[in-house]
CSV table of C-alpha atoms and ligand atoms in Angstrom, one decimal:
chain,number,residue,atom,x,y,z
A,1,UNK,CA,99.0,78.6,78.2
A,2,UNK,CA,100.4,82.1,77.7
A,3,UNK,CA,98.2,83.4,74.9
A,4,UNK,CA,100.7,83.1,72.1
A,5,UNK,CA,99.8,86.7,71.0
A,6,UNK,CA,99.0,90.1,72.4
A,7,UNK,CA,100.8,92.7,74.8
A,8,UNK,CA,101.2,92.4,78.4
A,9,UNK,CA,100.0,95.2,81.4
A,10,UNK,CA,102.5,95.1,84.2
A,11,UNK,CA,100.8,98.1,85.7
A,12,UNK,CA,97.2,97.4,86.7
A,13,UNK,CA,95.4,97.6,90.0
A,14,UNK,CA,92.4,95.6,90.9
A,15,UNK,CA,90.6,95.8,94.2
A,16,UNK,CA,88.8,92.7,95.6
A,17,UNK,CA,84.8,93.6,96.2
A,18,UNK,CA,84.7,92.7,99.9
A,19,UNK,CA,88.2,94.1,101.1
A,20,UNK,CA,87.3,97.4,102.0
A,21,UNK,CA,84.7,96.2,104.6
A,22,UNK,CA,87.3,93.2,105.7
A,23,UNK,CA,90.2,96.1,106.4
A,24,UNK,CA,87.4,98.1,107.9
A,25,UNK,CA,87.0,95.5,110.4
A,26,UNK,CA,90.6,94.5,110.8
A,27,UNK,CA,91.7,98.1,111.5
A,28,UNK,CA,88.1,98.8,113.5
A,29,UNK,CA,87.9,101.8,112.2
A,30,UNK,CA,86.4,103.0,108.5
A,31,UNK,CA,87.7,102.1,105.7
A,32,UNK,CA,84.8,103.7,102.9
A,33,UNK,CA,84.3,104.6,99.9
A,34,UNK,CA,81.8,107.2,99.0
A,35,UNK,CA,80.0,108.1,96.0
A,36,UNK,CA,79.8,111.9,95.5
A,37,UNK,CA,78.2,113.5,92.3
A,38,UNK,CA,82.2,114.2,91.1
A,39,UNK,CA,83.9,110.6,91.8
A,40,UNK,CA,84.7,108.4,95.0
A,41,UNK,CA,86.1,109.1,98.3
A,42,UNK,CA,88.2,106.9,99.7
A,43,UNK,CA,88.6,107.0,103.4
A,44,UNK,CA,91.3,105.8,106.1
A,45,UNK,CA,92.2,105.8,109.3
A,46,UNK,CA,95.1,108.0,110.3
A,47,UNK,CA,95.4,108.8,106.5
A,48,UNK,CA,94.5,111.8,104.3
A,49,UNK,CA,91.3,112.0,102.0
A,50,UNK,CA,91.5,111.0,98.7
A,51,UNK,CA,89.3,111.4,95.3
A,52,UNK,CA,89.1,109.3,92.7
A,53,UNK,CA,87.1,109.5,89.7
A,54,UNK,CA,83.9,107.3,89.5
A,55,UNK,CA,84.2,103.6,89.3
A,56,UNK,CA,87.4,103.8,89.8
A,57,UNK,CA,87.7,101.9,93.0
A,58,UNK,CA,84.5,100.6,93.0
A,59,UNK,CA,84.0,99.5,89.6
A,60,UNK,CA,87.2,98.1,89.4
A,61,UNK,CA,85.5,94.7,90.5
A,62,UNK,CA,84.3,92.9,87.8
A,63,UNK,CA,86.8,90.4,86.5
A,64,UNK,CA,84.5,89.6,83.2
A,65,UNK,CA,84.9,93.1,82.4
A,66,UNK,CA,88.4,93.2,82.5
A,67,UNK,CA,88.9,90.8,80.4
A,68,UNK,CA,86.5,92.6,77.9
A,69,UNK,CA,88.9,95.6,78.2
A,70,UNK,CA,91.7,93.7,77.9
A,71,UNK,CA,90.3,91.9,74.3
A,72,UNK,CA,89.0,95.3,73.2
A,73,UNK,CA,92.7,96.6,73.6
A,74,UNK,CA,94.6,93.2,72.4
A,75,UNK,CA,96.1,92.8,75.7
A,76,UNK,CA,97.0,89.0,76.6
A,77,UNK,CA,97.6,89.4,79.8
A,78,UNK,CA,97.2,91.7,83.0
A,79,UNK,CA,99.7,91.9,85.7
A,80,UNK,CA,97.3,93.0,88.6
A,81,UNK,CA,98.2,94.9,91.4
A,82,UNK,CA,96.3,96.4,94.9
A,83,UNK,CA,96.0,99.7,94.2
A,84,UNK,CA,98.4,102.3,95.9
A,85,UNK,CA,96.4,103.1,98.6
A,86,UNK,CA,96.1,99.3,99.9
A,87,UNK,CA,99.8,99.0,101.2
A,88,UNK,CA,99.8,99.1,105.0
A,89,UNK,CA,103.4,99.8,105.9
A,90,UNK,CA,101.8,102.4,108.7
A,91,UNK,CA,100.2,99.8,110.4
A,92,UNK,CA,101.7,97.3,113.0
A,93,UNK,CA,103.3,94.2,111.3
A,94,UNK,CA,100.2,91.7,112.7
A,95,UNK,CA,98.0,93.8,111.0
A,96,UNK,CA,99.9,94.9,107.9
A,97,UNK,CA,100.5,91.0,107.5
A,98,UNK,CA,97.3,90.2,107.7
A,99,UNK,CA,95.6,92.3,105.3
A,100,UNK,CA,98.4,91.5,102.7
A,101,UNK,CA,97.9,87.9,103.0
A,102,UNK,CA,94.0,88.4,102.7
A,103,UNK,CA,94.9,90.8,99.4
A,104,UNK,CA,97.0,88.5,98.4
A,105,UNK,CA,94.4,85.5,98.3
A,106,UNK,CA,92.1,87.4,96.8
A,107,UNK,CA,94.7,87.7,93.9
A,108,UNK,CA,95.2,84.7,93.5
A,109,UNK,CA,91.5,83.9,93.6
A,110,UNK,CA,91.6,86.0,91.0
A,111,UNK,CA,94.1,84.3,88.6
A,112,UNK,CA,92.7,81.5,89.5
A,113,UNK,CA,89.6,82.5,88.0
A,114,UNK,CA,91.7,83.3,84.7
A,115,UNK,CA,94.7,81.7,84.9
A,116,UNK,CA,95.7,82.1,81.4
A,117,UNK,CA,94.8,86.3,81.0
A,118,UNK,CA,95.6,87.3,85.0
A,119,UNK,CA,99.5,86.9,87.5
A,120,UNK,CA,99.6,88.3,90.3
A,121,UNK,CA,102.1,91.4,92.1
A,122,UNK,CA,101.5,90.7,95.9
A,123,UNK,CA,102.4,92.9,98.3
A,124,UNK,CA,104.0,92.6,101.8
A,125,UNK,CA,104.6,93.7,105.5
A,126,UNK,CA,107.8,95.3,104.3
A,127,UNK,CA,107.9,97.4,107.3
A,128,UNK,CA,108.8,93.6,108.4
A,129,UNK,CA,111.3,91.8,106.5
A,130,UNK,CA,110.8,88.5,108.1
A,131,UNK,CA,107.2,88.7,108.2
A,132,UNK,CA,107.8,89.5,104.5
A,133,UNK,CA,109.5,86.7,103.7
A,134,UNK,CA,107.0,84.5,104.9
A,135,UNK,CA,104.2,85.9,102.3
A,136,UNK,CA,106.5,85.5,100.1
A,137,UNK,CA,107.3,82.2,100.5
A,138,UNK,CA,103.7,81.1,101.4
A,139,UNK,CA,101.9,83.4,98.2
A,140,UNK,CA,105.0,82.2,94.9
A,141,UNK,CA,104.2,78.5,96.2
A,142,UNK,CA,100.9,79.7,93.5
A,143,UNK,CA,102.7,79.5,90.0
A,144,UNK,CA,100.5,82.1,89.1
A,145,UNK,CA,102.3,85.0,91.2
A,146,UNK,CA,104.8,86.5,89.2
A,147,UNK,CA,106.1,90.0,90.9
A,148,UNK,CA,106.0,91.7,93.9
A,149,UNK,CA,104.8,95.8,94.5
A,150,UNK,CA,106.7,98.0,96.2
A,151,UNK,CA,106.1,101.0,97.6
A,152,UNK,CA,108.8,104.0,96.6
A,153,UNK,CA,109.2,104.0,100.3
A,154,UNK,CA,108.0,101.8,102.9
A,155,UNK,CA,105.9,104.6,104.9
A,156,UNK,CA,109.1,106.1,106.2
A,157,UNK,CA,111.5,103.6,105.7
A,158,UNK,CA,113.8,104.2,102.7
A,159,UNK,CA,114.4,101.5,99.9
A,160,UNK,CA,118.4,101.6,100.7
A,161,UNK,CA,117.4,100.8,103.9
A,162,UNK,CA,120.1,97.8,105.4
A,163,UNK,CA,116.7,96.5,107.2
A,164,UNK,CA,115.3,95.8,103.7
A,165,UNK,CA,118.4,94.1,102.7
A,166,UNK,CA,117.0,90.3,103.9
A,167,UNK,CA,114.0,90.8,101.8
A,168,UNK,CA,115.6,92.1,98.7
A,169,UNK,CA,117.9,89.0,99.4
A,170,UNK,CA,115.3,86.5,99.7
A,171,UNK,CA,113.7,87.9,96.4
A,172,UNK,CA,116.7,87.6,94.2
A,173,UNK,CA,117.0,84.2,95.5
A,174,UNK,CA,113.2,83.5,94.9
A,175,UNK,CA,114.0,85.1,91.1
A,176,UNK,CA,110.7,87.0,91.9
A,177,UNK,CA,110.9,91.1,90.3
A,178,UNK,CA,110.0,94.1,91.7
A,179,UNK,CA,107.6,96.8,91.1
A,180,UNK,CA,108.2,100.2,92.4
A,181,UNK,CA,105.0,102.0,93.1
A,182,UNK,CA,104.4,105.4,94.5
A,183,UNK,CA,104.0,104.6,97.9
A,184,UNK,CA,100.7,107.2,98.1
A,185,UNK,CA,100.9,108.5,102.0
A,186,UNK,CA,104.0,109.2,102.3
A,187,UNK,CA,104.9,111.4,98.9
A,188,UNK,CA,108.1,113.8,99.1
A,189,UNK,CA,106.8,117.4,99.4
A,190,UNK,CA,103.0,116.8,99.1
A,191,UNK,CA,102.4,119.4,102.2
A,192,UNK,CA,102.7,121.8,99.7
A,193,UNK,CA,100.5,119.4,97.0
A,194,UNK,CA,97.4,119.7,98.3
A,195,UNK,CA,95.8,121.6,94.7
A,196,UNK,CA,94.9,120.5,91.8
A,197,UNK,CA,95.5,116.9,92.4
A,198,UNK,CA,99.5,117.5,92.6
A,199,UNK,CA,100.4,115.2,95.1
A,200,UNK,CA,99.4,112.7,92.1
A,201,UNK,CA,100.5,114.8,88.8
A,202,UNK,CA,103.8,115.8,90.4
A,203,UNK,CA,104.3,113.9,93.1
A,204,UNK,CA,103.9,110.4,92.1
A,205,UNK,CA,106.3,110.2,89.6
A,206,UNK,CA,108.6,112.5,91.9
A,207,UNK,CA,109.0,110.0,94.2
A,208,UNK,CA,109.4,106.9,92.7
A,209,UNK,CA,112.2,109.2,91.3
A,210,UNK,CA,113.4,109.8,94.6
A,211,UNK,CA,112.9,106.2,95.7
A,212,UNK,CA,115.3,105.0,92.5
A,213,UNK,CA,117.8,107.1,93.2
A,214,UNK,CA,118.2,105.4,96.8
A,215,UNK,CA,118.0,102.1,95.0
A,216,UNK,CA,121.0,104.0,93.1
A,217,UNK,CA,123.2,105.6,95.8
A,218,UNK,CA,122.2,103.2,98.5
A,219,UNK,CA,124.0,100.3,96.7
A,220,UNK,CA,121.1,98.5,96.5
A,221,UNK,CA,121.4,97.8,92.8
A,222,UNK,CA,124.8,96.5,92.9
A,223,UNK,CA,124.6,94.7,96.2
A,224,UNK,CA,121.9,92.6,94.3
A,225,UNK,CA,123.0,92.3,90.9
A,226,UNK,CA,120.1,89.6,90.1
A,227,UNK,CA,116.7,91.3,91.1
A,228,UNK,CA,114.8,92.6,89.0
A,229,UNK,CA,113.2,96.4,89.5
A,230,UNK,CA,110.8,98.5,87.3
A,231,UNK,CA,109.7,101.3,88.1
A,232,UNK,CA,106.0,102.9,87.6
A,233,UNK,CA,105.0,105.6,85.5
A,234,UNK,CA,108.3,105.3,83.2
A,235,UNK,CA,110.4,105.6,86.1
A,236,UNK,CA,109.2,108.9,87.1
A,237,UNK,CA,111.4,111.9,86.0
A,238,UNK,CA,114.7,109.2,86.2
A,239,UNK,CA,115.1,109.6,82.4
A,240,UNK,CA,115.6,113.2,82.8
A,241,UNK,CA,117.3,113.0,86.2
A,242,UNK,CA,119.6,110.6,85.0
A,243,UNK,CA,122.5,113.1,83.4
A,244,UNK,CA,122.3,114.8,86.3
A,245,UNK,CA,122.8,111.7,89.0
A,246,UNK,CA,125.9,111.3,86.7
A,247,UNK,CA,127.0,114.5,87.4
A,248,UNK,CA,126.7,114.6,90.8
A,249,UNK,CA,128.7,111.0,91.8
A,250,UNK,CA,131.5,112.4,89.1
A,251,UNK,CA,131.8,116.0,91.0
A,252,UNK,CA,131.2,115.0,94.3
A,253,UNK,CA,132.9,112.3,96.8
A,254,UNK,CA,129.8,112.0,99.4
A,255,UNK,CA,127.9,110.3,96.0
A,256,UNK,CA,130.7,107.8,96.1
A,257,UNK,CA,130.2,106.6,99.4
A,258,UNK,CA,128.6,103.6,98.5
A,259,UNK,CA,128.0,103.5,94.7
A,260,UNK,CA,130.5,102.1,92.5
A,261,UNK,CA,129.2,102.8,88.8
A,262,UNK,CA,128.0,105.8,87.4
A,263,UNK,CA,124.1,106.5,87.9
A,264,UNK,CA,124.3,106.9,83.9
A,265,UNK,CA,125.0,103.4,83.4
A,266,UNK,CA,123.2,101.7,86.3
A,267,UNK,CA,120.2,102.9,85.5
A,268,UNK,CA,119.9,100.9,82.6
A,269,UNK,CA,119.0,98.1,85.5
A,270,UNK,CA,115.3,99.2,85.9
A,271,UNK,CA,112.9,98.4,83.8
A,272,UNK,CA,110.5,101.2,83.2
A,273,UNK,CA,106.4,101.3,82.4
A,274,UNK,CA,104.7,102.6,79.2
A,275,UNK,CA,102.4,105.4,81.1
A,276,UNK,CA,104.7,108.7,80.0
A,277,UNK,CA,101.2,110.0,78.4
A,278,UNK,CA,103.8,110.9,75.1
A,279,UNK,CA,105.4,108.8,72.5
A,280,UNK,CA,108.1,111.4,72.4
A,281,UNK,CA,109.0,111.5,75.8
A,282,UNK,CA,108.3,107.6,75.7
A,283,UNK,CA,110.8,107.1,73.2
A,284,UNK,CA,113.4,109.2,75.2
A,285,UNK,CA,113.0,107.0,78.0
A,286,UNK,CA,113.2,104.3,75.9
A,287,UNK,CA,116.9,106.1,74.9
A,288,UNK,CA,117.6,106.1,78.1
A,289,UNK,CA,117.2,102.9,80.2
A,290,UNK,CA,117.5,100.2,76.6
A,291,UNK,CA,115.1,99.0,74.1
A,292,UNK,CA,115.7,95.5,76.5
A,293,UNK,CA,113.8,97.8,79.1
A,294,UNK,CA,110.4,99.3,78.2
A,295,UNK,CA,107.3,97.1,79.4
A,296,UNK,CA,103.5,98.2,79.2
A,297,UNK,CA,101.5,99.2,81.6
A,298,UNK,CA,98.4,101.2,81.8
A,299,UNK,CA,96.8,101.6,85.3
A,300,UNK,CA,94.0,100.2,84.9
A,301,UNK,CA,91.2,101.3,86.0
A,302,UNK,CA,92.5,104.4,86.5
A,303,UNK,CA,91.8,107.7,84.2
A,304,UNK,CA,95.3,109.1,84.9
A,305,UNK,CA,96.6,105.9,83.3
A,306,UNK,CA,96.9,104.9,79.6
A,307,UNK,CA,94.3,102.2,78.5
A,308,UNK,CA,95.9,101.7,75.2
A,309,UNK,CA,99.8,101.1,75.6
A,310,UNK,CA,99.9,100.8,71.9
A,311,UNK,CA,98.8,104.2,70.3
A,312,UNK,CA,102.8,105.9,72.3
A,313,UNK,CA,104.9,102.6,71.3
A,314,UNK,CA,103.7,102.7,67.6
A,315,UNK,CA,104.3,106.5,67.3
A,316,UNK,CA,107.7,106.3,68.4
A,317,UNK,CA,110.7,106.2,66.4
A,318,UNK,CA,112.5,103.5,68.0
A,319,UNK,CA,113.3,100.6,64.9
A,320,UNK,CA,110.0,98.3,65.0
A,321,UNK,CA,112.2,95.5,67.3
A,322,UNK,CA,112.5,97.6,70.5
A,323,UNK,CA,108.7,98.1,69.7
A,324,UNK,CA,108.0,94.7,69.8
A,325,UNK,CA,110.0,94.2,72.8
A,326,UNK,CA,108.2,96.8,74.5
A,327,UNK,CA,105.0,95.0,73.9
A,328,UNK,CA,105.7,91.5,75.1
A,329,UNK,CA,109.4,90.1,75.0
A,330,UNK,CA,110.6,92.8,77.7
A,331,UNK,CA,107.6,92.2,80.1
A,332,UNK,CA,108.1,88.0,80.0
A,333,UNK,CA,111.8,88.9,80.4
A,334,UNK,CA,110.9,90.8,83.0
A,335,UNK,CA,108.7,88.5,85.1
A,336,UNK,CA,111.0,85.7,84.7
A,337,UNK,CA,108.6,83.5,81.7
A,338,UNK,CA,110.1,81.9,78.9
A,339,UNK,CA,107.8,82.7,74.9
A,340,UNK,CA,105.6,79.6,74.6
A,341,UNK,CA,106.1,78.3,78.2
A,342,UNK,CA,102.8,77.3,80.3
A,343,UNK,CA,102.2,80.2,82.8
A,344,UNK,CA,101.3,77.7,85.2
A,345,UNK,CA,104.1,75.1,84.9
A,346,UNK,CA,107.1,78.0,85.0
A,347,UNK,CA,105.5,79.0,88.2
A,348,UNK,CA,106.0,75.3,89.3
A,349,UNK,CA,109.1,74.6,88.7
A,350,UNK,CA,110.4,78.4,90.1
B,1,ZN,ZN1,99.5,102.2,89.3
């Protein structure tokens, strides 16, 4: 059963213990995490090395520790997804298909250990819509699979590319929501962000904003009116960008080639997580997207995240009803789960 109290974390990551080794075997090249004095270095073939703080990759494996951390902050449920590095959009489809399925099976195995506390947000080989739909049909048989994590782009494929439309159609028909997470190997402008971790600090929110803008101007939101989207990291810079997008829509005919409705109205379709690192900003984000759109996220176990969203939610100048909704109700609506329902039973009838 869904715990009757506690908040719901829709943005948390899990690295299955054997997955690095498995990916290395499949890719036939080094995929490794090396421990250094300052942290952890992730190596993947053909991709830039990434550095993490100690324990962020290697330490997120223990489910017991995870549940204890959730208990310490009053989190009822975590929706676990693979970290940003575990999308294989740049690989041949058969490899991406295999690795996505292996990852999803491990997410599901974790959910099976704690079916009342964990749900799975799966990854798909989105460079091929047909393969993605097959994998979605396979994994959504499991009642704990509640959402799909997709990149801010599919490597070089933008989110409004018509090649993705069959996948959007399938997700909408299956009533399963999408979570837009920065795709860390195609951060817009990252060649200018090589120092100071800027590709994360500036690039991640920027690339999420760009992905959201493509969903708006490319007509994806209008074409798939029932599809639910959530944007990572409080929507990147979208709250701040929204009036400018609307201004562009009013003044520039080329923005209206596909789009019918003003971006300022359409942004309210997006759910956004609470990872804003400022109560003032979070309250502004809420005012842009709506009281019913804010959902908790932590980016667990990454230190750049926000381990306890209750702090900033509590400090918002919003009405109590909006705060309560951000802790729980909004996430349940986003995930398509009725309050009081058995999580497992809901999934089985979906
Ligand atoms: Zn994340």
